[in-house]
Short mmCIF file of C-alpha atoms and ligand atoms in Angstrom, two decimals:
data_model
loop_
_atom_site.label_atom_id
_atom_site.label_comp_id
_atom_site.label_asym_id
_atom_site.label_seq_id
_atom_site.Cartn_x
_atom_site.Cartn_y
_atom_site.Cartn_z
CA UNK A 1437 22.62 -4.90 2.63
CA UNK A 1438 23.25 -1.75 4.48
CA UNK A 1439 21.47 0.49 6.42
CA UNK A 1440 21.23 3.50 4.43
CA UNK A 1441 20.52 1.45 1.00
CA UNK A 1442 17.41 0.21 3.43
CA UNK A 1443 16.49 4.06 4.46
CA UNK A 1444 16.56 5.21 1.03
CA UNK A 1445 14.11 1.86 -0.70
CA UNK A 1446 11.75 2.03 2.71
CA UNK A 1447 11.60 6.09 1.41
CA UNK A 1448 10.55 5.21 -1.67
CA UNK A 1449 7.93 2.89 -0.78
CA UNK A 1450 6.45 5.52 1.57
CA UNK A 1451 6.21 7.84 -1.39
CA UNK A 1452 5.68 5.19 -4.52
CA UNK A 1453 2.81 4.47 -2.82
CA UNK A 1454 1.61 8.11 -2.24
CA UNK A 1455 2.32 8.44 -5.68
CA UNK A 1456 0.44 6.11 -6.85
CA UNK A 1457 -2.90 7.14 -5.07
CA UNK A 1458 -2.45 10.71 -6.60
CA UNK A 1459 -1.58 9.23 -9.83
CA UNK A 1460 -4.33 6.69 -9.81
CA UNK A 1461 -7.16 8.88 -8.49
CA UNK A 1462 -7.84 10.80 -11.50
CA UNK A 1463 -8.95 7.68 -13.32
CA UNK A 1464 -10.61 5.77 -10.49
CA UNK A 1465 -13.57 3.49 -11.29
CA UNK A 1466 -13.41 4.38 -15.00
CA UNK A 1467 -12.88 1.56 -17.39
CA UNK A 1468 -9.79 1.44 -19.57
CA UNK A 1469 -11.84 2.23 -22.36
CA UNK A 1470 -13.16 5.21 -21.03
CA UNK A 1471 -9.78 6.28 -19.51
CA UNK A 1472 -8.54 5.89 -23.46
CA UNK A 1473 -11.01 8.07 -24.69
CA UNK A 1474 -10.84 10.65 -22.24
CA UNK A 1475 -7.13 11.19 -21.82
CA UNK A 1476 -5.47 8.78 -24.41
CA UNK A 1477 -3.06 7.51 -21.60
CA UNK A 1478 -3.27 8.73 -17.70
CA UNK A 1479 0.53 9.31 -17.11
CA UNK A 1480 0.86 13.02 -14.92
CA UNK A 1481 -0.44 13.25 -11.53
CA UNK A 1482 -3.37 16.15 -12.73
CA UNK A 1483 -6.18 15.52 -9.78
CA UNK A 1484 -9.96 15.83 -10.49
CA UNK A 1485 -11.69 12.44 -10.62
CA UNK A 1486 -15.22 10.80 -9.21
CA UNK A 1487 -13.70 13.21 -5.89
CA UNK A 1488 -12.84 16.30 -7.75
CA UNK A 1489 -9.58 16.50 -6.24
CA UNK A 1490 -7.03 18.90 -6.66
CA UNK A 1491 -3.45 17.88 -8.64
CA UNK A 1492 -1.25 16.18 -5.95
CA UNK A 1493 -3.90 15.58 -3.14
CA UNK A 1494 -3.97 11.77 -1.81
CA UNK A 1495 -6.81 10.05 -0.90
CA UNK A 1496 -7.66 7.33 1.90
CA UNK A 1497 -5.26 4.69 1.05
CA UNK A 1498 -1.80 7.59 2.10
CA UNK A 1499 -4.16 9.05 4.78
CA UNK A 1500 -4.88 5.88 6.68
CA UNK A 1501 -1.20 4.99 6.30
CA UNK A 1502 -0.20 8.33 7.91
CA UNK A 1503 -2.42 7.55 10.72
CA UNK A 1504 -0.67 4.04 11.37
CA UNK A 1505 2.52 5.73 11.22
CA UNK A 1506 2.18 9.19 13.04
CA UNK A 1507 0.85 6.91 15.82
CA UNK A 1508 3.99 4.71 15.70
CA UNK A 1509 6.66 7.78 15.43
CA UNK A 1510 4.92 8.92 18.66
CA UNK A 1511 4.58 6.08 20.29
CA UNK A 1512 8.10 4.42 19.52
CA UNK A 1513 6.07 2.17 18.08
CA UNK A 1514 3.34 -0.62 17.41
CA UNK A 1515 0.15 0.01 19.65
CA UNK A 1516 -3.07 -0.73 17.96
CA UNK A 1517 -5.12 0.81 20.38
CA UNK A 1518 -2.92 3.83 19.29
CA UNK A 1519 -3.38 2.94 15.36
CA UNK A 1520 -7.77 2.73 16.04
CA UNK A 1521 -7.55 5.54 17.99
CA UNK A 1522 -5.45 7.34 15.01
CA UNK A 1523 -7.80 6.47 12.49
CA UNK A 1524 -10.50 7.29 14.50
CA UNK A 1525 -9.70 10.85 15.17
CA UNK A 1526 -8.97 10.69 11.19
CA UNK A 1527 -12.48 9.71 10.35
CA UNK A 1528 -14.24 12.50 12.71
CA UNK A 1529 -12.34 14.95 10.98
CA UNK A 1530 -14.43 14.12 7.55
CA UNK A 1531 -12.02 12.63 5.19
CA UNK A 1532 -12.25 13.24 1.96
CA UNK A 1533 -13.05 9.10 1.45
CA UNK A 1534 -13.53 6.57 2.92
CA UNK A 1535 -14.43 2.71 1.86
CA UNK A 1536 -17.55 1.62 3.76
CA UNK A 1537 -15.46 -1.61 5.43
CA UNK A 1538 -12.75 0.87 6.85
CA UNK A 1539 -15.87 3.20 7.93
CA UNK A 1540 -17.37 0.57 9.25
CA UNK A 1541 -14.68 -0.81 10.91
CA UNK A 1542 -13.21 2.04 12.57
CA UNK A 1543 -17.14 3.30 13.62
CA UNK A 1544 -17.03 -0.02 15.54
CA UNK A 1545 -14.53 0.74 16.99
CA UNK A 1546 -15.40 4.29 18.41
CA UNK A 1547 -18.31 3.06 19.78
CA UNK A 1548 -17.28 -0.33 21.57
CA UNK A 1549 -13.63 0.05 21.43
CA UNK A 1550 -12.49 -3.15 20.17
CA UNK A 1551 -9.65 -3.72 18.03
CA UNK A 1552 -10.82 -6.40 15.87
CA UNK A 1553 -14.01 -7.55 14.18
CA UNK A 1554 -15.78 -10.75 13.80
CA UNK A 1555 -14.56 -12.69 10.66
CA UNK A 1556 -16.78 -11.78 7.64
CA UNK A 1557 -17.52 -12.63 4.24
CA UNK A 1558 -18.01 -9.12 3.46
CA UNK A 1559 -14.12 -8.22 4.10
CA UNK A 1560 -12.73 -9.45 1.43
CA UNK A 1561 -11.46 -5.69 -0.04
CA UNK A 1562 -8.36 -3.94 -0.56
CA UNK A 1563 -8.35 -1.80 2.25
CA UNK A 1564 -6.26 -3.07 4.94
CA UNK A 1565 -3.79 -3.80 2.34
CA UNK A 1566 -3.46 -0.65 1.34
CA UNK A 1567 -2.05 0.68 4.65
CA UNK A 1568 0.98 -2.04 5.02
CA UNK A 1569 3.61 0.57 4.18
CA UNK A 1570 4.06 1.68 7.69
CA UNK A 1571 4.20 -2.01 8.85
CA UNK A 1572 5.86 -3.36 6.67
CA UNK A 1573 8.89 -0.38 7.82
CA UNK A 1574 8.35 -0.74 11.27
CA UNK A 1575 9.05 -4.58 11.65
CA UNK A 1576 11.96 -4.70 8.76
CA UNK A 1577 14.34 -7.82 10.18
CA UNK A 1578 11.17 -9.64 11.75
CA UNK A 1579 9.25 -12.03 9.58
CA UNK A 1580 7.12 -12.96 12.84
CA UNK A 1581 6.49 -9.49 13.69
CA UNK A 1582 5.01 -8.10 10.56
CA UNK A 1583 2.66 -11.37 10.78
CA UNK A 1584 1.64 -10.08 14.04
CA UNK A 1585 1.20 -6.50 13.59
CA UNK A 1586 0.00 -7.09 9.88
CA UNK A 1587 -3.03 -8.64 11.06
CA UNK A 1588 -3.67 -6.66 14.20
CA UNK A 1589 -3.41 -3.66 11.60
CA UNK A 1590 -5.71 -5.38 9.27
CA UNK A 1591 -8.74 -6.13 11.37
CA UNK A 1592 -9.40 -3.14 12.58
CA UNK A 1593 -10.99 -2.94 9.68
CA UNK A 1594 -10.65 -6.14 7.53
CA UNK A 1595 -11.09 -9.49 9.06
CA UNK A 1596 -11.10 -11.98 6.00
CA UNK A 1597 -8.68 -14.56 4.92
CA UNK A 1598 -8.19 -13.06 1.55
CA UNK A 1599 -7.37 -9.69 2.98
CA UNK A 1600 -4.95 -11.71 5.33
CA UNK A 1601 -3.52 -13.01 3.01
CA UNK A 1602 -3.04 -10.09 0.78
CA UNK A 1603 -2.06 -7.38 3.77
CA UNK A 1604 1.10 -10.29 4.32
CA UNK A 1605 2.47 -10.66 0.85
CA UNK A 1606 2.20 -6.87 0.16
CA UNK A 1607 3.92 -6.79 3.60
CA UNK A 1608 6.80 -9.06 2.80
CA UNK A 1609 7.34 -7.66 -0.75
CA UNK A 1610 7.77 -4.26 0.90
CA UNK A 1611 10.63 -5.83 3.03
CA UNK A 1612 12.34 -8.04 0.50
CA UNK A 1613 12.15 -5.13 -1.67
CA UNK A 1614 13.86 -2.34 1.12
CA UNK A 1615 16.11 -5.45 1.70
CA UNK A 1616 17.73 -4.84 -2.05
CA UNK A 1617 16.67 -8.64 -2.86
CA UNK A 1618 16.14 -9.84 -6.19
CA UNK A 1619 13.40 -9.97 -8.44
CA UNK A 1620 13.45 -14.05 -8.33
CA UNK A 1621 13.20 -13.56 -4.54
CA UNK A 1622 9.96 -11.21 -4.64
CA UNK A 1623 8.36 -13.78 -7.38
CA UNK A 1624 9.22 -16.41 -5.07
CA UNK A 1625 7.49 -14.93 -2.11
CA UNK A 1626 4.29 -13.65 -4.76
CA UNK A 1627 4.25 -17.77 -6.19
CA UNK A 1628 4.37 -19.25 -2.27
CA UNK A 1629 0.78 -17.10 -2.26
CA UNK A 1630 -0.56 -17.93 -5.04
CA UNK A 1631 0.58 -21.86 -4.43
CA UNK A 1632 -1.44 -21.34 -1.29
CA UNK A 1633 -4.40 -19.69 -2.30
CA UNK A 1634 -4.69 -20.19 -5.98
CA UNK A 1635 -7.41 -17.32 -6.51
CA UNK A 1636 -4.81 -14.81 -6.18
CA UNK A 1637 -3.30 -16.68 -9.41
CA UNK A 1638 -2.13 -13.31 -11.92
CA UNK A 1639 -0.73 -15.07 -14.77
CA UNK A 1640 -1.87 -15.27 -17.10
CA UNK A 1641 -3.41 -11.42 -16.02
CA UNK A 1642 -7.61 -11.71 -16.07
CA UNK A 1643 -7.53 -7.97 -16.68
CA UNK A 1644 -9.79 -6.82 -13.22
CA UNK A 1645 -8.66 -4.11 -11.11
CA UNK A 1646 -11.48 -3.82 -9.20
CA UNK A 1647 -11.53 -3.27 -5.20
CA UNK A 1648 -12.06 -7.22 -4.62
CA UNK A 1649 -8.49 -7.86 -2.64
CA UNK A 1650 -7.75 -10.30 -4.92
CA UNK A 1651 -8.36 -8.17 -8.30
CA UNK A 1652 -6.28 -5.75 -6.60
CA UNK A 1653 -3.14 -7.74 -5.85
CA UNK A 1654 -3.36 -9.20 -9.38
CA UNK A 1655 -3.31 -6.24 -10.80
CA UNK A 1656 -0.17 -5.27 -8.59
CA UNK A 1657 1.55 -8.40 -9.23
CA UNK A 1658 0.74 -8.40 -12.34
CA UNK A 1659 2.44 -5.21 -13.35
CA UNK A 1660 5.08 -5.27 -11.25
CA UNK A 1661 6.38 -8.41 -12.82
CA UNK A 1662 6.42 -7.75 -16.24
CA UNK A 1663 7.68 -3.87 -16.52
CA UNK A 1664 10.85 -2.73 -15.81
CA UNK A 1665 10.61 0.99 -13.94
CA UNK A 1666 8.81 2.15 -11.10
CA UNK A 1667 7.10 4.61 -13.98
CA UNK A 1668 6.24 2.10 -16.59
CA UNK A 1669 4.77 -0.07 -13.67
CA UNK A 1670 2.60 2.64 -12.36
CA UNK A 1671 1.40 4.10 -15.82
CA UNK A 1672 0.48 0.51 -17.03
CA UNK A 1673 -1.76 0.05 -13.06
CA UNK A 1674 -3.27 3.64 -13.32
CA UNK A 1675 -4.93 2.45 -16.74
CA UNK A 1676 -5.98 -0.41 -16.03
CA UNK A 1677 -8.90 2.20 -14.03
CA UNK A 1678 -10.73 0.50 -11.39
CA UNK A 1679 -9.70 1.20 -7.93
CA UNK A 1680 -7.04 2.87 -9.96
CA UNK A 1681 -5.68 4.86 -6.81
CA UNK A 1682 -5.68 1.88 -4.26
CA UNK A 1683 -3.99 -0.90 -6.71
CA UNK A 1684 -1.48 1.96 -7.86
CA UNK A 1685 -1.01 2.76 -4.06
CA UNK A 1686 0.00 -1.31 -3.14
CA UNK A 1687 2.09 -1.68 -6.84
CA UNK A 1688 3.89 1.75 -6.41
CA UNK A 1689 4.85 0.95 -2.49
CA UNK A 1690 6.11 -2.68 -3.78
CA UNK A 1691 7.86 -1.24 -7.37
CA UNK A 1692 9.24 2.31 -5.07
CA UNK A 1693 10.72 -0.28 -2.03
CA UNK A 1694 12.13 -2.79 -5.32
CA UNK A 1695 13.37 0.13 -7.94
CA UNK A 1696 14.33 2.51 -5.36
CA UNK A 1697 14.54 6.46 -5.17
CA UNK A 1698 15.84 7.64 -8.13
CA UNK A 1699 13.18 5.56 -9.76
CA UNK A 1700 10.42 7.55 -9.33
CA UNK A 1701 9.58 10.42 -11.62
CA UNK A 1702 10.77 13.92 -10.25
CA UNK A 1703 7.85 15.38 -11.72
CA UNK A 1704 5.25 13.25 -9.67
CA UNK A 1705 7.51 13.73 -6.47
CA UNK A 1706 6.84 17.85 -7.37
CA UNK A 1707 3.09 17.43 -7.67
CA UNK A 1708 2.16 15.91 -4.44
CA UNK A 1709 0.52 18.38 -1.85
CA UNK A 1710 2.36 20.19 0.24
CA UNK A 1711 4.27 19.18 2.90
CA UNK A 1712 2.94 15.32 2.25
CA UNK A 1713 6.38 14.14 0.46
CA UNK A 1714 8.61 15.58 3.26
CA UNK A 1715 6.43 13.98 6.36
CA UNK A 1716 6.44 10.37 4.54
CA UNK A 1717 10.16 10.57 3.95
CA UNK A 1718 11.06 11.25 7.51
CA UNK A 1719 8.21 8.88 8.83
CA UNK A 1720 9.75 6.18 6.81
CA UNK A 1721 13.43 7.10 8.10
CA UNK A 1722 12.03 7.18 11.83
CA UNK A 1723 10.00 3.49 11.23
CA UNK A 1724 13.30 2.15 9.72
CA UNK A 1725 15.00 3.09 12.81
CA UNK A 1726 12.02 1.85 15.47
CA UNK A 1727 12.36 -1.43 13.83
CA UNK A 1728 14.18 -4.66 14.54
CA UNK A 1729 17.08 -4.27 11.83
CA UNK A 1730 16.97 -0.70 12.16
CA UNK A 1731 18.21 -1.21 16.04
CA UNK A 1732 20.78 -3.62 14.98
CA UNK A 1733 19.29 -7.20 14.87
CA UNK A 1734 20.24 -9.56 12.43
CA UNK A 1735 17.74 -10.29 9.98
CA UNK A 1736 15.18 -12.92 10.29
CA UNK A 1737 13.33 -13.63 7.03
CA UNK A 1738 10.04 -15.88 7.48
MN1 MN B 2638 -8.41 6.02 -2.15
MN1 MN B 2639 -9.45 3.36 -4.06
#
């Protein structure tokens, strides 16, 4: 492993997973069915969907990721006072979305300022695993860290075991995957999950994509495992519909970190909005270097 090979992969997580949300927005909350009989299959990053958005604009899932981050490139690095605070100013500005746990959340926050909520049964969705990117950068060579700062990240918002669970697999796929590890080593890490908490079981594939955190990662896992680009992965997510944008967002940061750089499509790269590529490619650098490995520790897998 070397550091640059690490730079480039924790890059192309960053942006897999921006691609993804523009990719998968189009088509969110349709059914495969309907995605098939509206545009045959959803494979160009072309905008519009339930949010009428144009071609290239993210959604929540990269927005709420560049708050974590900005917060941490100013700060040199993990606060979560500074990552509420982030998302706060985020959600007074009148995002385009927003799920009503992460609204919820972060409203809780503005008005009490505390940095976690009280365990609930209503948590159990994909939101706080759809901002690990950032986290998963910052604490690259630190198993113990990114199970710290992935769940301080997580309930802000989320405070379920399911979500948890979820926010620290995506977490550690991210980092095996900058790492240049092998696919046996990411199943291995996806199996130890699912040998813990069986419901996140996603083979044989049950075929839901919906915003349940558990659909979500299936859907993820599922795809990631059994294609072999960062494109194929992402086309086969996208049409699955659902919370198309949010379980392309977690499979493209996990297939961008694995398949590197030169494995996403130029042309998606091209479409995003302006300015967004450039900021999450020198965010990602600047995490790299804020983290453990990235300021010469050894690494210390979990
Ligand atoms: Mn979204
Ligand atoms: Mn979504």
């Amino acid at each position: 492993m070397n550091l640059p090979d690490v730079r480039d992969r924790a890059r192309a997580a960053f942006l897999g997973a921006a691609v993804g949300d523009a990719l998968g927005a189009t088509v969110e909350f349709m059914t495969p069915g309907e995605i098939r009989a509206a545009l045959g299959v959803h494979r160009e990053i072309t905008g519009g969907g339930w949010l009428r958005l144009k071609p290239g604009a993210v959604t929540d899932d990269t927005e709420m990721s560049l708050c974590l981050a900005r917060a941490m490139d100013a700060a040199g690095g993990w606060s979560t006072s500074d990552a509420a605070s982030s998302l706060a100013a985020w959600l007074r500005a009148g995002p385009v979305d927003v799920g009503s746990t992460c609204r919820r959340g972060i409203r809780r926050f503005m008005l009490d300022g505390t940095l976690a909520g009280p365990p609930s049964a209503g948590d159990a969705g994909n939101g706080a695993a759809a901002r690990m990117v950032p986290i998963a950068l910052v604490t690259l060579g630190d198993g113990e860290a990114l199970r710290r700062v992935a769940l301080e990240q997580a309930r802000l918002t989320h405070h379920h075991p399911l979500s948890d669970a979820a926010c620290l697999l995506v977490g550690e796929l991210v980092q095996l995957g900058c790492m240049g590890l092998s696919l046996r080593r990411l199943r291995a890490a996806a199996d130890a999950l699912v040998a813990a908490e069986p419901r996140f079981r996603f083979s044989p594939y049950r075929g839901l994509a919906t915003g349940y955190v558990v659909d979500t990662l299936q859907t993820a896992l599922h795809f990631f495992f059994t294609t072999r680009s960062f494109e194929e992965c992402l086309v086969a997510v996208v049409n699955q519909g659902g919370d198309a944008d949010t379980t392309a967002a977690i499979a493209g940061a996990i297939a961008g970190a694995y398949h590197g750089p030169e494995a996403i499509p130029r042309r998606w790269l091209r479409r995003l909005e302006r300015g967004i590529a450039e900021e999450l490619a020198g965010l990602a650098e600047r995490l790299v270097a804020l983290s453990p490995l990235g300021r010469g520790a050894s690494p210390r897998l979990r």
